[in-house]
Each structure stands twice: as structure tokens, then as C-alpha cells.
GROMACS .gro file of C-alpha atoms in nm:
model
  472
    1MET     CA    1  -7.539   0.493   0.840
    2PRO     CA    2  -7.455   0.754   0.571
    3ARG     CA    3  -7.095   0.851   0.509
    4VAL     CA    4  -7.003   1.199   0.625
    5ILE     CA    5  -6.728   1.441   0.529
    6LEU     CA    6  -6.584   1.729   0.725
    7SER     CA    7  -6.552   2.076   0.580
    8ARG     CA    8  -6.186   2.175   0.569
    9LYS     CA    9  -5.993   2.482   0.462
   10ASP     CA   10  -5.749   2.288   0.246
   11PRO     CA   11  -5.903   2.153  -0.076
   12GLN     CA   12  -5.935   1.776  -0.078
   13PRO     CA   13  -5.811   1.577  -0.378
   14VAL     CA   14  -6.081   1.466  -0.619
   15LYS     CA   15  -6.148   1.099  -0.569
   16ILE     CA   16  -6.393   0.848  -0.701
   17THR     CA   17  -6.659   0.751  -0.449
   18PRO     CA   18  -6.848   0.446  -0.574
   19ALA     CA   19  -7.226   0.482  -0.576
   20ARG     CA   20  -7.394   0.154  -0.480
   21VAL     CA   21  -7.671   0.043  -0.715
   22ARG     CA   22  -7.992  -0.054  -0.536
   23ALA     CA   23  -8.186  -0.175  -0.837
   24VAL     CA   24  -8.159  -0.207  -1.215
   25ALA     CA   25  -8.460  -0.160  -1.440
   26ALA     CA   26  -8.548  -0.459  -1.654
   27ALA     CA   27  -8.443  -0.439  -2.021
   28SER     CA   28  -8.256  -0.112  -1.954
   29PRO     CA   29  -7.909  -0.037  -2.099
   30ALA     CA   30  -7.759  -0.119  -1.758
   31ALA     CA   31  -7.937  -0.455  -1.744
   32LYS     CA   32  -7.824  -0.540  -2.098
   33ALA     CA   33  -7.466  -0.460  -1.992
   34GLY     CA   34  -7.496  -0.718  -1.713
   35VAL     CA   35  -7.521  -0.468  -1.427
   36ALA     CA   36  -7.713  -0.594  -1.123
   37ALA     CA   37  -7.812  -0.466  -0.779
   38GLY     CA   38  -7.505  -0.436  -0.558
   39TRP     CA   39  -7.278  -0.312  -0.837
   40GLU     CA   40  -7.115   0.032  -0.809
   41LEU     CA   41  -7.110   0.330  -1.042
   42LEU     CA   42  -6.755   0.467  -1.072
   43THR     CA   43  -6.761   0.743  -1.335
   44VAL     CA   44  -6.976   0.902  -1.602
   45ASN     CA   45  -6.795   1.048  -1.902
   46GLY     CA   46  -6.471   1.002  -1.711
   47GLN     CA   47  -6.593   1.224  -1.427
   48ALA     CA   48  -6.622   1.128  -1.060
   49ILE     CA   49  -6.986   1.152  -0.959
   50PRO     CA   50  -7.038   1.292  -0.606
   51ASP     CA   51  -7.418   1.280  -0.601
   52VAL     CA   52  -7.732   1.216  -0.799
   53LEU     CA   53  -7.740   1.578  -0.915
   54ALA     CA   54  -7.404   1.538  -1.090
   55TYR     CA   55  -7.524   1.206  -1.231
   56ARG     CA   56  -7.831   1.369  -1.385
   57ARG     CA   57  -7.621   1.659  -1.513
   58GLU     CA   58  -7.391   1.426  -1.709
   59LEU     CA   59  -7.684   1.229  -1.850
   60GLU     CA   60  -7.864   1.543  -1.962
   61ALA     CA   61  -7.570   1.624  -2.189
   62GLY     CA   62  -7.653   1.312  -2.395
   63ASN     CA   63  -7.413   1.036  -2.510
   64ALA     CA   64  -7.288   0.937  -2.167
   65GLU     CA   65  -7.035   0.660  -2.098
   66LEU     CA   66  -7.075   0.487  -1.763
   67VAL     CA   67  -6.813   0.276  -1.585
   68VAL     CA   68  -6.946   0.033  -1.326
   69ARG     CA   69  -6.789  -0.233  -1.105
   70GLU     CA   70  -6.890  -0.557  -0.939
   71PRO     CA   71  -6.738  -0.497  -0.593
   72THR     CA   72  -6.667  -0.857  -0.491
   73SER     CA   73  -6.470  -0.958  -0.799
   74GLY     CA   74  -6.355  -0.609  -0.897
   75LEU     CA   75  -6.483  -0.671  -1.249
   76GLU     CA   76  -6.546  -0.343  -1.433
   77ALA     CA   77  -6.780  -0.287  -1.725
   78THR     CA   78  -6.846   0.010  -1.950
   79PHE     CA   79  -7.168   0.090  -2.135
   80ALA     CA   80  -7.297   0.395  -2.318
   81VAL     CA   81  -7.635   0.564  -2.347
   82GLY     CA   82  -7.766   0.838  -2.572
   83TRP     CA   83  -8.070   1.019  -2.447
   84ASP     CA   84  -8.216   0.703  -2.297
   85GLU     CA   85  -8.226   0.634  -1.923
   86PRO     CA   86  -7.948   0.396  -1.802
   87GLY     CA   87  -8.186   0.223  -1.561
   88LEU     CA   88  -7.987   0.260  -1.238
   89GLU     CA   89  -8.135   0.329  -0.897
   90PHE     CA   90  -7.895   0.409  -0.612
   91ASP     CA   91  -7.896   0.346  -0.237
   92ASP     CA   92  -7.834   0.714  -0.163
   93VAL     CA   93  -7.862   1.047  -0.342
   94ILE     CA   94  -7.532   1.170  -0.193
   95PHE     CA   95  -7.241   0.948  -0.296
   96ASP     CA   96  -6.935   1.124  -0.153
   97GLY     CA   97  -7.060   1.175   0.203
   98ILE     CA   98  -7.293   1.420   0.373
   99ARG     CA   99  -7.141   1.760   0.444
  100LEU     CA  100  -7.118   1.827   0.817
  101CYS     CA  101  -7.203   2.148   0.997
  102ALA     CA  102  -6.917   2.388   1.076
  103ASN     CA  103  -7.106   2.554   1.362
  104HIS     CA  104  -7.142   2.498   1.735
  105CYS     CA  105  -7.475   2.669   1.805
  106ASP     CA  106  -7.603   2.689   2.162
  107PHE     CA  107  -7.947   2.589   2.035
  108CYS     CA  108  -7.845   2.299   1.808
  109TYR     CA  109  -8.084   2.010   1.858
  110ILE     CA  110  -7.816   1.748   1.798
  111HIS     CA  111  -7.622   1.875   2.102
  112GLN     CA  112  -7.938   1.817   2.307
  113MET     CA  113  -8.000   1.461   2.195
  114PRO     CA  114  -8.031   1.186   2.455
  115LYS     CA  115  -7.775   0.907   2.443
  116GLY     CA  116  -7.845   0.566   2.299
  117MET     CA  117  -8.037   0.664   1.984
  118ARG     CA  118  -7.944   0.536   1.637
  119LYS     CA  119  -7.618   0.682   1.508
  120SER     CA  120  -7.767   0.855   1.205
  121LEU     CA  121  -7.966   1.087   1.434
  122TYR     CA  122  -7.643   1.242   1.562
  123ILE     CA  123  -7.517   1.349   1.219
  124MET     CA  124  -7.491   1.730   1.210
  125ASP     CA  125  -7.564   1.762   0.839
  126ASP     CA  126  -7.542   2.097   0.665
  127ASP     CA  127  -7.539   1.998   0.297
  128PHE     CA  128  -7.655   2.234   0.024
  129ARG     CA  129  -7.747   1.935  -0.192
  130THR     CA  130  -8.004   1.800   0.055
  131SER     CA  131  -8.134   2.155   0.087
  132PHE     CA  132  -8.203   2.163  -0.286
  133LEU     CA  133  -8.334   1.806  -0.301
  134TYR     CA  134  -8.541   1.792   0.018
  135GLY     CA  135  -8.582   2.145   0.151
  136SER     CA  136  -8.363   2.100   0.459
  137PHE     CA  137  -8.227   2.424   0.602
  138VAL     CA  138  -7.854   2.494   0.578
  139THR     CA  139  -7.638   2.771   0.720
  140LEU     CA  140  -7.397   2.802   0.420
  141THR     CA  141  -7.096   2.848   0.652
  142ASN     CA  142  -6.929   2.528   0.527
  143LEU     CA  143  -6.944   2.618   0.157
  144ARG     CA  144  -6.630   2.607  -0.053
  145GLU     CA  145  -6.570   2.830  -0.354
  146GLU     CA  146  -6.637   2.537  -0.587
  147ASP     CA  147  -6.966   2.471  -0.406
  148LEU     CA  148  -7.080   2.826  -0.461
  149GLN     CA  149  -6.982   2.812  -0.825
  150ARG     CA  150  -7.163   2.482  -0.869
  151ILE     CA  151  -7.483   2.618  -0.710
  152LEU     CA  152  -7.475   2.909  -0.953
  153ASP     CA  153  -7.369   2.711  -1.262
  154GLU     CA  154  -7.627   2.435  -1.209
  155ASN     CA  155  -7.894   2.676  -1.083
  156LEU     CA  156  -7.965   2.471  -0.770
  157SER     CA  157  -8.269   2.675  -0.683
  158PRO     CA  158  -8.445   2.714  -0.449
  159LEU     CA  159  -8.229   2.664  -0.140
  160TYR     CA  160  -8.341   2.684   0.223
  161VAL     CA  161  -8.119   2.895   0.444
  162SER     CA  162  -8.099   2.929   0.822
  163VAL     CA  163  -8.036   3.301   0.867
  164HIS     CA  164  -8.132   3.343   1.236
  165THR     CA  165  -8.025   3.709   1.223
  166ALA     CA  166  -7.888   3.949   0.962
  167ASN     CA  167  -7.670   4.112   1.229
  168GLU     CA  168  -7.332   3.960   1.141
  169GLU     CA  169  -7.177   4.000   1.488
  170LYS     CA  170  -7.480   3.854   1.660
  171ARG     CA  171  -7.495   3.565   1.413
  172ALA     CA  172  -7.131   3.484   1.487
  173GLU     CA  173  -7.214   3.480   1.858
  174LEU     CA  174  -7.520   3.258   1.808
  175MET     CA  175  -7.360   3.009   1.572
  176ASN     CA  176  -7.004   3.000   1.706
  177TRP     CA  177  -6.854   2.830   1.399
  178TRP     CA  178  -6.528   2.639   1.420
  179PRO     CA  179  -6.261   2.834   1.222
  180ASN     CA  180  -6.087   2.515   1.110
  181LYS     CA  181  -6.414   2.384   0.961
  182VAL     CA  182  -6.491   2.697   0.758
  183PRO     CA  183  -6.331   2.649   0.414
  184LEU     CA  184  -6.415   2.997   0.282
  185ALA     CA  185  -6.388   3.308   0.498
  186GLU     CA  186  -6.669   3.492   0.319
  187ALA     CA  187  -6.910   3.200   0.377
  188VAL     CA  188  -6.970   3.309   0.737
  189SER     CA  189  -7.128   3.636   0.619
  190VAL     CA  190  -7.496   3.561   0.569
  191ARG     CA  191  -7.549   3.889   0.386
  192GLY     CA  192  -7.251   3.814   0.162
  193MET     CA  193  -7.383   3.468   0.080
  194ILE     CA  194  -7.738   3.586   0.009
  195GLU     CA  195  -7.602   3.854  -0.223
  196ARG     CA  196  -7.351   3.620  -0.388
  197LEU     CA  197  -7.638   3.380  -0.458
  198ALA     CA  198  -7.848   3.656  -0.614
  199SER     CA  199  -7.970   3.431  -0.897
  200ILE     CA  200  -8.081   3.156  -0.656
  201GLU     CA  201  -8.425   3.174  -0.494
  202LEU     CA  202  -8.406   3.136  -0.117
  203TYR     CA  203  -8.650   3.038   0.154
  204THR     CA  204  -8.515   3.150   0.488
  205GLN     CA  205  -8.575   3.079   0.854
  206MET     CA  206  -8.492   3.239   1.186
  207VAL     CA  207  -8.473   3.020   1.495
  208LEU     CA  208  -8.558   3.280   1.760
  209LEU     CA  209  -8.416   3.280   2.113
  210PRO     CA  210  -8.585   3.498   2.376
  211GLY     CA  211  -8.390   3.821   2.421
  212ARG     CA  212  -8.118   3.720   2.175
  213ASN     CA  213  -8.234   3.768   1.816
  214ASP     CA  214  -8.597   3.875   1.850
  215GLY     CA  215  -8.730   4.225   1.932
  216ASP     CA  216  -8.572   4.505   1.730
  217ASP     CA  217  -8.318   4.262   1.590
  218LEU     CA  218  -8.603   4.062   1.433
  219ASP     CA  219  -8.738   4.381   1.274
  220GLU     CA  220  -8.397   4.459   1.125
  221THR     CA  221  -8.348   4.103   0.997
  222LEU     CA  222  -8.687   4.105   0.825
  223ALA     CA  223  -8.615   4.443   0.667
  224TYR     CA  224  -8.288   4.312   0.525
  225LEU     CA  225  -8.435   3.987   0.395
  226ALA     CA  226  -8.723   4.171   0.228
  227SER     CA  227  -8.472   4.397   0.055
  228ARG     CA  228  -8.319   4.103  -0.133
  229PRO     CA  229  -8.514   4.007  -0.450
  230ASN     CA  230  -8.400   3.644  -0.432
  231VAL     CA  231  -8.544   3.588  -0.082
  232LEU     CA  232  -8.895   3.455  -0.139
  233ALA     CA  233  -9.009   3.412   0.220
  234ALA     CA  234  -8.899   3.390   0.583
  235ALA     CA  235  -9.018   3.169   0.867
  236ALA     CA  236  -8.985   3.249   1.237
  237VAL     CA  237  -8.970   2.948   1.469
  238PRO     CA  238  -8.904   2.938   1.845
  239VAL     CA  239  -8.595   2.763   1.977
  240GLY     CA  240  -8.653   2.393   2.040
  241LEU     CA  241  -8.525   2.266   2.374
  242THR     CA  242  -8.484   1.928   2.540
  243GLY     CA  243  -8.409   1.817   2.893
  244ASN     CA  244  -8.052   1.727   2.794
  245ARG     CA  245  -7.894   2.073   2.821
  246GLY     CA  246  -7.691   2.032   3.140
  247HIS     CA  247  -7.365   2.095   2.952
  248LEU     CA  248  -7.498   2.384   2.740
  249THR     CA  249  -7.579   2.752   2.784
  250ASN     CA  250  -7.904   2.800   2.972
  251LEU     CA  251  -8.194   2.879   2.739
  252GLU     CA  252  -8.561   2.920   2.824
  253PRO     CA  253  -8.869   2.857   2.609
  254TYR     CA  254  -9.087   3.149   2.504
  255THR     CA  255  -9.338   3.277   2.755
  256ARG     CA  256  -9.688   3.383   2.648
  257GLU     CA  257  -9.590   3.752   2.656
  258GLU     CA  258  -9.265   3.699   2.464
  259ALA     CA  259  -9.441   3.491   2.198
  260ALA     CA  260  -9.710   3.759   2.165
  261ASP     CA  261  -9.442   4.025   2.107
  262VAL     CA  262  -9.287   3.819   1.827
  263LEU     CA  263  -9.628   3.781   1.662
  264MET     CA  264  -9.703   4.152   1.699
  265ARG     CA  265  -9.385   4.234   1.506
  266ILE     CA  266  -9.446   3.969   1.242
  267HIS     CA  267  -9.808   4.077   1.187
  268ARG     CA  268  -9.695   4.440   1.156
  269PHE     CA  269  -9.438   4.342   0.894
  270GLN     CA  270  -9.695   4.127   0.713
  271ARG     CA  271  -9.929   4.424   0.680
  272ARG     CA  272  -9.650   4.630   0.530
  273MET     CA  273  -9.554   4.356   0.283
  274LEU     CA  274  -9.915   4.299   0.179
  275ALA     CA  275  -9.949   4.667   0.102
  276GLU     CA  276  -9.620   4.687  -0.088
  277ARG     CA  277  -9.599   4.347  -0.258
  278GLY     CA  278  -9.922   4.157  -0.214
  279THR     CA  279  -9.753   3.888  -0.005
  280ARG     CA  280  -9.704   3.853   0.370
  281PHE     CA  281  -9.341   3.739   0.315
  282VAL     CA  282  -9.282   3.630   0.676
  283PHE     CA  283  -9.472   3.354   0.856
  284ALA     CA  284  -9.465   3.246   1.219
  285SER     CA  285  -9.466   2.883   1.325
  286ASP     CA  286  -9.773   2.736   1.489
  287GLU     CA  287  -9.592   2.710   1.821
  288PHE     CA  288  -9.577   3.089   1.856
  289TYR     CA  289  -9.957   3.114   1.829
  290ILE     CA  290 -10.014   2.828   2.069
  291ARG     CA  291  -9.768   2.966   2.324
  292ALA     CA  292  -9.914   3.317   2.290
  293GLU     CA  293 -10.266   3.171   2.328
  294LEU     CA  294 -10.372   3.351   2.011
  295PRO     CA  295 -10.591   3.217   1.728
  296LEU     CA  296 -10.419   3.055   1.433
  297PRO     CA  297 -10.437   3.246   1.103
  298GLU     CA  298 -10.692   3.129   0.847
  299ASP     CA  299 -10.598   2.907   0.556
  300GLU     CA  300 -10.538   3.188   0.304
  301ALA     CA  301 -10.292   3.360   0.537
  302TYR     CA  302 -10.035   3.085   0.472
  303GLU     CA  303 -10.026   3.159   0.097
  304GLY     CA  304  -9.994   2.799  -0.018
  305TYR     CA  305  -9.809   2.664   0.288
  306SER     CA  306  -9.461   2.699   0.139
  307MET     CA  307  -9.303   2.657   0.485
  308ILE     CA  308  -9.530   2.385   0.622
  309GLU     CA  309  -9.249   2.138   0.693
  310ASN     CA  310  -9.094   2.402   0.914
  311GLY     CA  311  -9.399   2.396   1.140
  312VAL     CA  312  -9.563   2.693   0.971
  313GLY     CA  313  -9.930   2.618   0.913
  314MET     CA  314  -9.923   2.249   1.003
  315VAL     CA  315 -10.206   2.285   1.253
  316ARG     CA  316 -10.426   2.499   1.025
  317ASP     CA  317 -10.365   2.258   0.736
  318PHE     CA  318 -10.460   1.964   0.961
  319LEU     CA  319 -10.779   2.138   1.076
  320SER     CA  320 -10.880   2.268   0.731
  321ALA     CA  321 -11.035   1.934   0.632
  322GLY     CA  322 -11.295   1.950   0.906
  323LEU     CA  323 -11.530   1.711   1.077
  324PRO     CA  324 -11.824   1.558   0.885
  325GLU     CA  325 -12.124   1.789   0.870
  326ALA     CA  326 -12.355   1.514   0.994
  327LEU     CA  327 -12.232   1.317   1.293
  328PRO     CA  328 -12.400   0.992   1.400
  329ALA     CA  329 -12.611   0.999   1.715
  330LYS     CA  330 -12.450   0.677   1.834
  331LEU     CA  331 -12.203   0.408   1.730
  332GLU     CA  332 -12.328   0.066   1.631
  333ARG     CA  333 -12.041  -0.086   1.827
  334PRO     CA  334 -11.936   0.112   2.136
  335ARG     CA  335 -11.563   0.167   2.170
  336LYS     CA  336 -11.305   0.357   2.368
  337VAL     CA  337 -11.061   0.548   2.148
  338LEU     CA  338 -10.746   0.703   2.290
  339ILE     CA  339 -10.546   0.958   2.088
  340ALA     CA  340 -10.189   1.007   2.209
  341THR     CA  341 -10.012   1.324   2.101
  342GLY     CA  342  -9.766   1.587   2.218
  343ARG     CA  343  -9.846   1.830   2.497
  344LEU     CA  344  -9.832   2.129   2.262
  345PHE     CA  345 -10.097   2.004   2.019
  346ALA     CA  346 -10.321   1.816   2.264
  347PRO     CA  347 -10.540   2.115   2.370
  348VAL     CA  348 -10.594   2.215   2.004
  349LEU     CA  349 -10.691   1.863   1.904
  350ARG     CA  350 -10.913   1.818   2.209
  351GLU     CA  351 -11.111   2.130   2.115
  352ALA     CA  352 -11.133   2.031   1.747
  353LEU     CA  353 -11.278   1.691   1.837
  354SER     CA  354 -11.514   1.819   2.108
  355PRO     CA  355 -11.828   1.783   1.888
  356LEU     CA  356 -11.775   1.406   1.895
  357ALA     CA  357 -11.847   1.405   2.271
  358THR     CA  358 -12.221   1.393   2.196
  359ILE     CA  359 -12.200   1.056   2.016
  360ALA     CA  360 -12.342   0.776   2.228
  361GLY     CA  361 -12.116   0.474   2.258
  362LEU     CA  362 -11.797   0.670   2.187
  363ASP     CA  363 -11.557   0.714   2.476
  364LEU     CA  364 -11.293   0.946   2.326
  365GLU     CA  365 -10.986   1.084   2.503
  366VAL     CA  366 -10.707   1.305   2.370
  367ARG     CA  367 -10.409   1.246   2.595
  368ALA     CA  368 -10.102   1.469   2.616
  369ILE     CA  369  -9.802   1.237   2.644
  370THR     CA  370  -9.504   1.355   2.848
  371ASN     CA  371  -9.178   1.318   2.657
  372CYS     CA  372  -8.948   1.108   2.875
  373THR     CA  373  -8.697   1.061   2.593
  374PHE     CA  374  -8.612   1.427   2.529
  375GLY     CA  375  -8.749   1.574   2.852
  376GLU     CA  376  -9.074   1.745   2.952
  377VAL     CA  377  -8.972   2.069   2.782
  378THR     CA  378  -9.008   1.887   2.446
  379THR     CA  379  -9.377   1.906   2.361
  380VAL     CA  380  -9.415   1.821   1.988
  381ALA     CA  381  -9.570   1.491   1.880
  382GLY     CA  382  -9.301   1.421   1.621
  383LEU     CA  383  -9.040   1.367   1.893
  384LEU     CA  384  -9.235   1.112   2.097
  385ALA     CA  385  -9.072   0.768   2.104
  386GLY     CA  386  -9.219   0.427   2.171
  387ARG     CA  387  -9.093   0.436   2.529
  388ASP     CA  388  -9.295   0.754   2.589
  389LEU     CA  389  -9.614   0.579   2.482
  390LEU     CA  390  -9.538   0.284   2.709
  391ALA     CA  391  -9.493   0.525   2.999
  392GLY     CA  392  -9.807   0.726   2.923
  393VAL     CA  393 -10.058   0.458   2.829
  394ARG     CA  394 -10.174   0.162   3.040
  395PRO     CA  395 -10.196  -0.179   2.872
  396GLY     CA  396 -10.545  -0.260   2.749
  397GLU     CA  397 -10.707   0.066   2.861
  398ALA     CA  398 -10.865   0.138   2.520
  399ASP     CA  399 -11.002  -0.049   2.224
  400LEU     CA  400 -10.803   0.163   1.979
  401LEU     CA  401 -10.496   0.383   2.025
  402LEU     CA  402 -10.438   0.644   1.752
  403LEU     CA  403 -10.101   0.808   1.690
  404SER     CA  404  -9.969   1.097   1.483
  405PRO     CA  405  -9.815   1.001   1.145
  406ASN     CA  406  -9.510   1.210   1.237
  407MET     CA  407  -9.411   0.966   1.510
  408PHE     CA  408  -9.299   0.719   1.243
  409LYS     CA  409  -9.024   0.694   0.988
  410TYR     CA  410  -9.163   0.754   0.641
  411GLY     CA  411  -9.318   0.443   0.492
  412THR     CA  412  -9.245   0.226   0.796
  413GLU     CA  413  -9.372   0.143   1.144
  414ILE     CA  414  -9.042   0.249   1.305
  415MET     CA  415  -9.037   0.509   1.583
  416LEU     CA  416  -8.746   0.719   1.708
  417ASP     CA  417  -8.624   0.457   1.956
  418ASP     CA  418  -8.648   0.180   1.691
  419ARG     CA  419  -8.961   0.034   1.844
  420THR     CA  420  -9.225  -0.044   1.584
  421ARG     CA  421  -9.598   0.007   1.594
  422SER     CA  422  -9.634  -0.370   1.623
  423ASP     CA  423  -9.391  -0.378   1.917
  424VAL     CA  424  -9.588  -0.114   2.107
  425GLN     CA  425  -9.919  -0.276   2.012
  426GLU     CA  426  -9.803  -0.608   2.157
  427GLU     CA  427  -9.682  -0.448   2.481
  428LEU     CA  428  -9.997  -0.237   2.530
  429ARG     CA  429 -10.234  -0.517   2.425
  430MET     CA  430 -10.458  -0.297   2.212
  431ARG     CA  431 -10.499  -0.205   1.847
  432ILE     CA  432 -10.274   0.082   1.744
  433ALA     CA  433 -10.310   0.279   1.422
  434VAL     CA  434 -10.198   0.602   1.259
  435GLY     CA  435 -10.489   0.840   1.305
  436GLY     CA  436 -10.472   1.041   0.984
  437THR     CA  437 -10.296   1.330   0.818
  438ASN     CA  438 -10.587   1.570   0.869
  439LEU     CA  439 -10.889   1.613   1.094
  440ALA     CA  440 -11.130   1.451   0.846
  441GLU     CA  441 -10.920   1.135   0.820
  442LEU     CA  442 -10.880   1.121   1.197
  443ALA     CA  443 -11.255   1.156   1.250
  444ASP     CA  444 -11.324   0.882   0.995
  445THR     CA  445 -11.090   0.645   1.180
  446ILE     CA  446 -11.251   0.729   1.515
  447LEU     CA  447 -11.608   0.682   1.390
  448SER     CA  448 -11.552   0.374   1.175
  449GLY     CA  449 -11.296   0.201   1.392
  450GLU     CA  450 -11.128   0.092   1.068
  451VAL     CA  451 -10.750   0.115   1.043
  452HIS     CA  452 -10.607   0.293   0.737
  453ASP     CA  453 -10.250   0.328   0.613
  454HIS     CA  454 -10.181   0.699   0.665
  455LEU     CA  455  -9.819   0.770   0.574
  456PRO     CA  456  -9.613   1.021   0.773
  457SER     CA  457  -9.548   1.356   0.606
  458PHE     CA  458  -9.171   1.326   0.645
  459GLY     CA  459  -8.922   1.065   0.764
  460PHE     CA  460  -8.603   1.017   0.961
  461SER     CA  461  -8.345   1.131   0.708
  462THR     CA  462  -8.023   1.271   0.850
  463HIS     CA  463  -8.193   1.605   0.902
  464ALA     CA  464  -8.542   1.491   0.999
  465ILE     CA  465  -8.476   1.512   1.371
  466LYS     CA  466  -8.430   1.886   1.319
  467GLU     CA  467  -8.734   1.907   1.093
  468ALA     CA  468  -8.938   1.742   1.367
  469ALA     CA  469  -8.810   2.003   1.610
  470LYS     CA  470  -8.864   2.278   1.347
  471GLN     CA  471  -8.511   2.408   1.367
  472HIS     CA  472  -8.161   2.358   1.234
   0.00000   0.00000   0.00000
């Protein structure tokens, strides 16, 4: 589990946080100095190194002196490099602990998590460094003065900022930050932070709550964001809810009419921005279109999919690589294929695959799986756990069960509840595979029956649970 640090008003003393070395490149300066996996980096050029960004910064100056330590014996060694690469690979990119969120939002997904999941999923991260490195959204309310100065000095651009609303009083009400966790009073002003970071490009998002920060407030927020030259784009996503809200303020998902109103306002603003700037500027998540029962925009309307990991354009991108032009009349080997996905996406996928219904020997079903882990209100595929599949699929009922890549930790077979694909396959007594990252790959797997290694598009980092829910 990653280390975490709280944001505090009082400055903390600078201390050395060892960075554990995962691997050492053969014949590198580090290897020649006797450094091996398991050693720890202490300083570079006499400076404590809080993260991989600071490490790269010191190396880029040239002529760096590195102090390392073998942790068991305490033996320290020093070696120097010029412009050559030291050859160190670290366990983590953040060495001094992940910065925790200073807010207590009614809509925070972590507060709605079921009990009994792995500990790392409960970390309320809000770290500007992971925002720069991975595109995770941060609120900026836990920034210290030295953080702001570092962002500007090192040009950590772009950053991804959760704005929610540009109305300062309403944002305070929505986010409800803890005063003792806010190190810098001005950091709670989203307008102040956006303007202070004028040289940093920003991608922004608004998690919208029905009747709270949509309607006219959404119009005003978009107008403000568009007025700032450093704001490149904005995404609007609906609040993500689970069935574990008994202790929280009552919130409801968007109705069809409410979702349609949000889209009407966004489309109106897009037309204005296209006329003025040649860009739509604001983009709505797929869920708004599905809930409003409106067609998804075409591929070009997403302008390169800059917000795709926030659920903006994921469905269109998946569908854009379409079915084969020529479908077989029948399969050489008849098979039953079951595709398990979330309740939100199931109708879309069912319609997209409907042409395959004419193929003789193919018994194909797209099944919407109820989320027992997070509750029925949670409808996205990325938050389905192994236990949900076991509850929604009968053992041996298909020849092949296909799953979304986003149900798995990146590069592994591990699901949210720590069950693996192999575990579920053994319990359900059928072949299980990842279906594909787009419609063409999925169709190929269905028609060929061959299992391919389709990697998930993102994994379970400390913020991935919120990425899967499309909110921070």
C-alpha cells in the first residue's frame, strides 16, 4: 500500500524519504557502483528527492551525485553521473507519500465504497504530481505555497483540475473542505488557483449534481472557464453513486429530462465556441447521452478524445472500429458466447452487435450484470467485481464468457475484489477472456473463438477507482 501524507497548515520539516530501487540496468553507472534491486536512493546532489519528477530534474542539470543505501546493512554508497542515465528503476513514482484530499464532498466515491476491499482503494488521493504524470483530477485545495511555486518553476503542465463550479460559495458547500487540512487559504478559491497558474495548461471537469451545480450555474461556470486562456477544455460528468450512501446526504442520479437539459446547455455552448474559437471546448460524458436517450456525437465531435479517460467519448471510440463488412453466414464450430457488461453500456453493445444475430451457429447474448458490490445504482462495467459475475452468470451456461478490459487491473488478471480471471473461470467452468478494446476486436473474438490478450485501458492506481466512476 502506498505511503500517504496529510496536508497541514504548519510546514513540515524537510526529511529524506528513501526511494526503493526496483531494478538496476545492466552495465549502468548504478550497477558498476554495486547498487542492486532493493537498495534505496537517499539524495541527489545533496537534495532530498520526494518523487521521480525531482529525480529527473536533478539529473537534467548534468553532473549529479547520488547517495544510495543497502537497507539491511545500512551500507551507503555514492556514485556520480554526467549526462548518462544512472540506470535506476523505482517501485513508485512518488517517494514521500501520496498527498491526501482536504475535502469532504457529499459525492466523493471513496465515502461510498463498500467495506472489505483492498486498502489502497480507500486512499483519498489529491496529488498534483499524479495529475501531471497520469492525468488524474485534483481539486488544488491542499496545495502549499511551495507546491504552487514548484508547479510554476518546473512547468508541470498540463494539470487536470476538478472545478465542479466556478461559484466560490457553492463550491465550498459542495466540497466542504476541512480547515485544518488546507495549508494555504487562497488554495480553496478555484478562480484564484486557475489565475495563479496562468502559465499552466489545464484540463477541467465538473461533476454535476442534479439541481446543485447544473442549470444556470453550469452556464456561468463554462463562461468563466472559457474566459481563461490556460483552460484548454472542460468535461461534464454526472455524479457517480453507489448503494452505500446510508450515512451521506441523499443524492439522486440524473433523470432523462435532467440529462437532456445538461446536454442542451452544453451543445449551445459548443456552438458558440465553434463559432468563436473553432473548438467545442466543453464535452459531455457518454453517460449523459445514454441517460438522455440521445445519439452519441460522431467521432470528429470529440476533437481527438482528450478527455476519454474521464468517460468522454469512450463509447464512440469503442464503436468507431466497426464490425467486419462481410460477416460469415455460419460458424464452422457452433458456440454460445456470453458478453457480461454493465447495465449502462449493455443496450448500446447489444444494438452494435445485432448484425451478428443472422450468423448460423452463433448463440450470442449481451447480459447486463447487476452490481452487487457497489449497489444496483452503479451501472458502469469498470466497477463490476468477480463476485458480481458469479452472481450474474450460471456455471457452464456458455462456451465462452467475454469481459470488458476495464474490469481488470492493468496488465493483470486481477479484479476489484482480488479475484482473478482464472479464479472466476474455474468457478464458472467455462472459458473466460477479455473481449477487446474496440468493437472490431470484440467481433473478431466472437467469430473466431480465439482468446487474445487485450490489455485494460487503465489500472487500479490509487485514483483509478475514481477514474472508473468518472469522477473525483
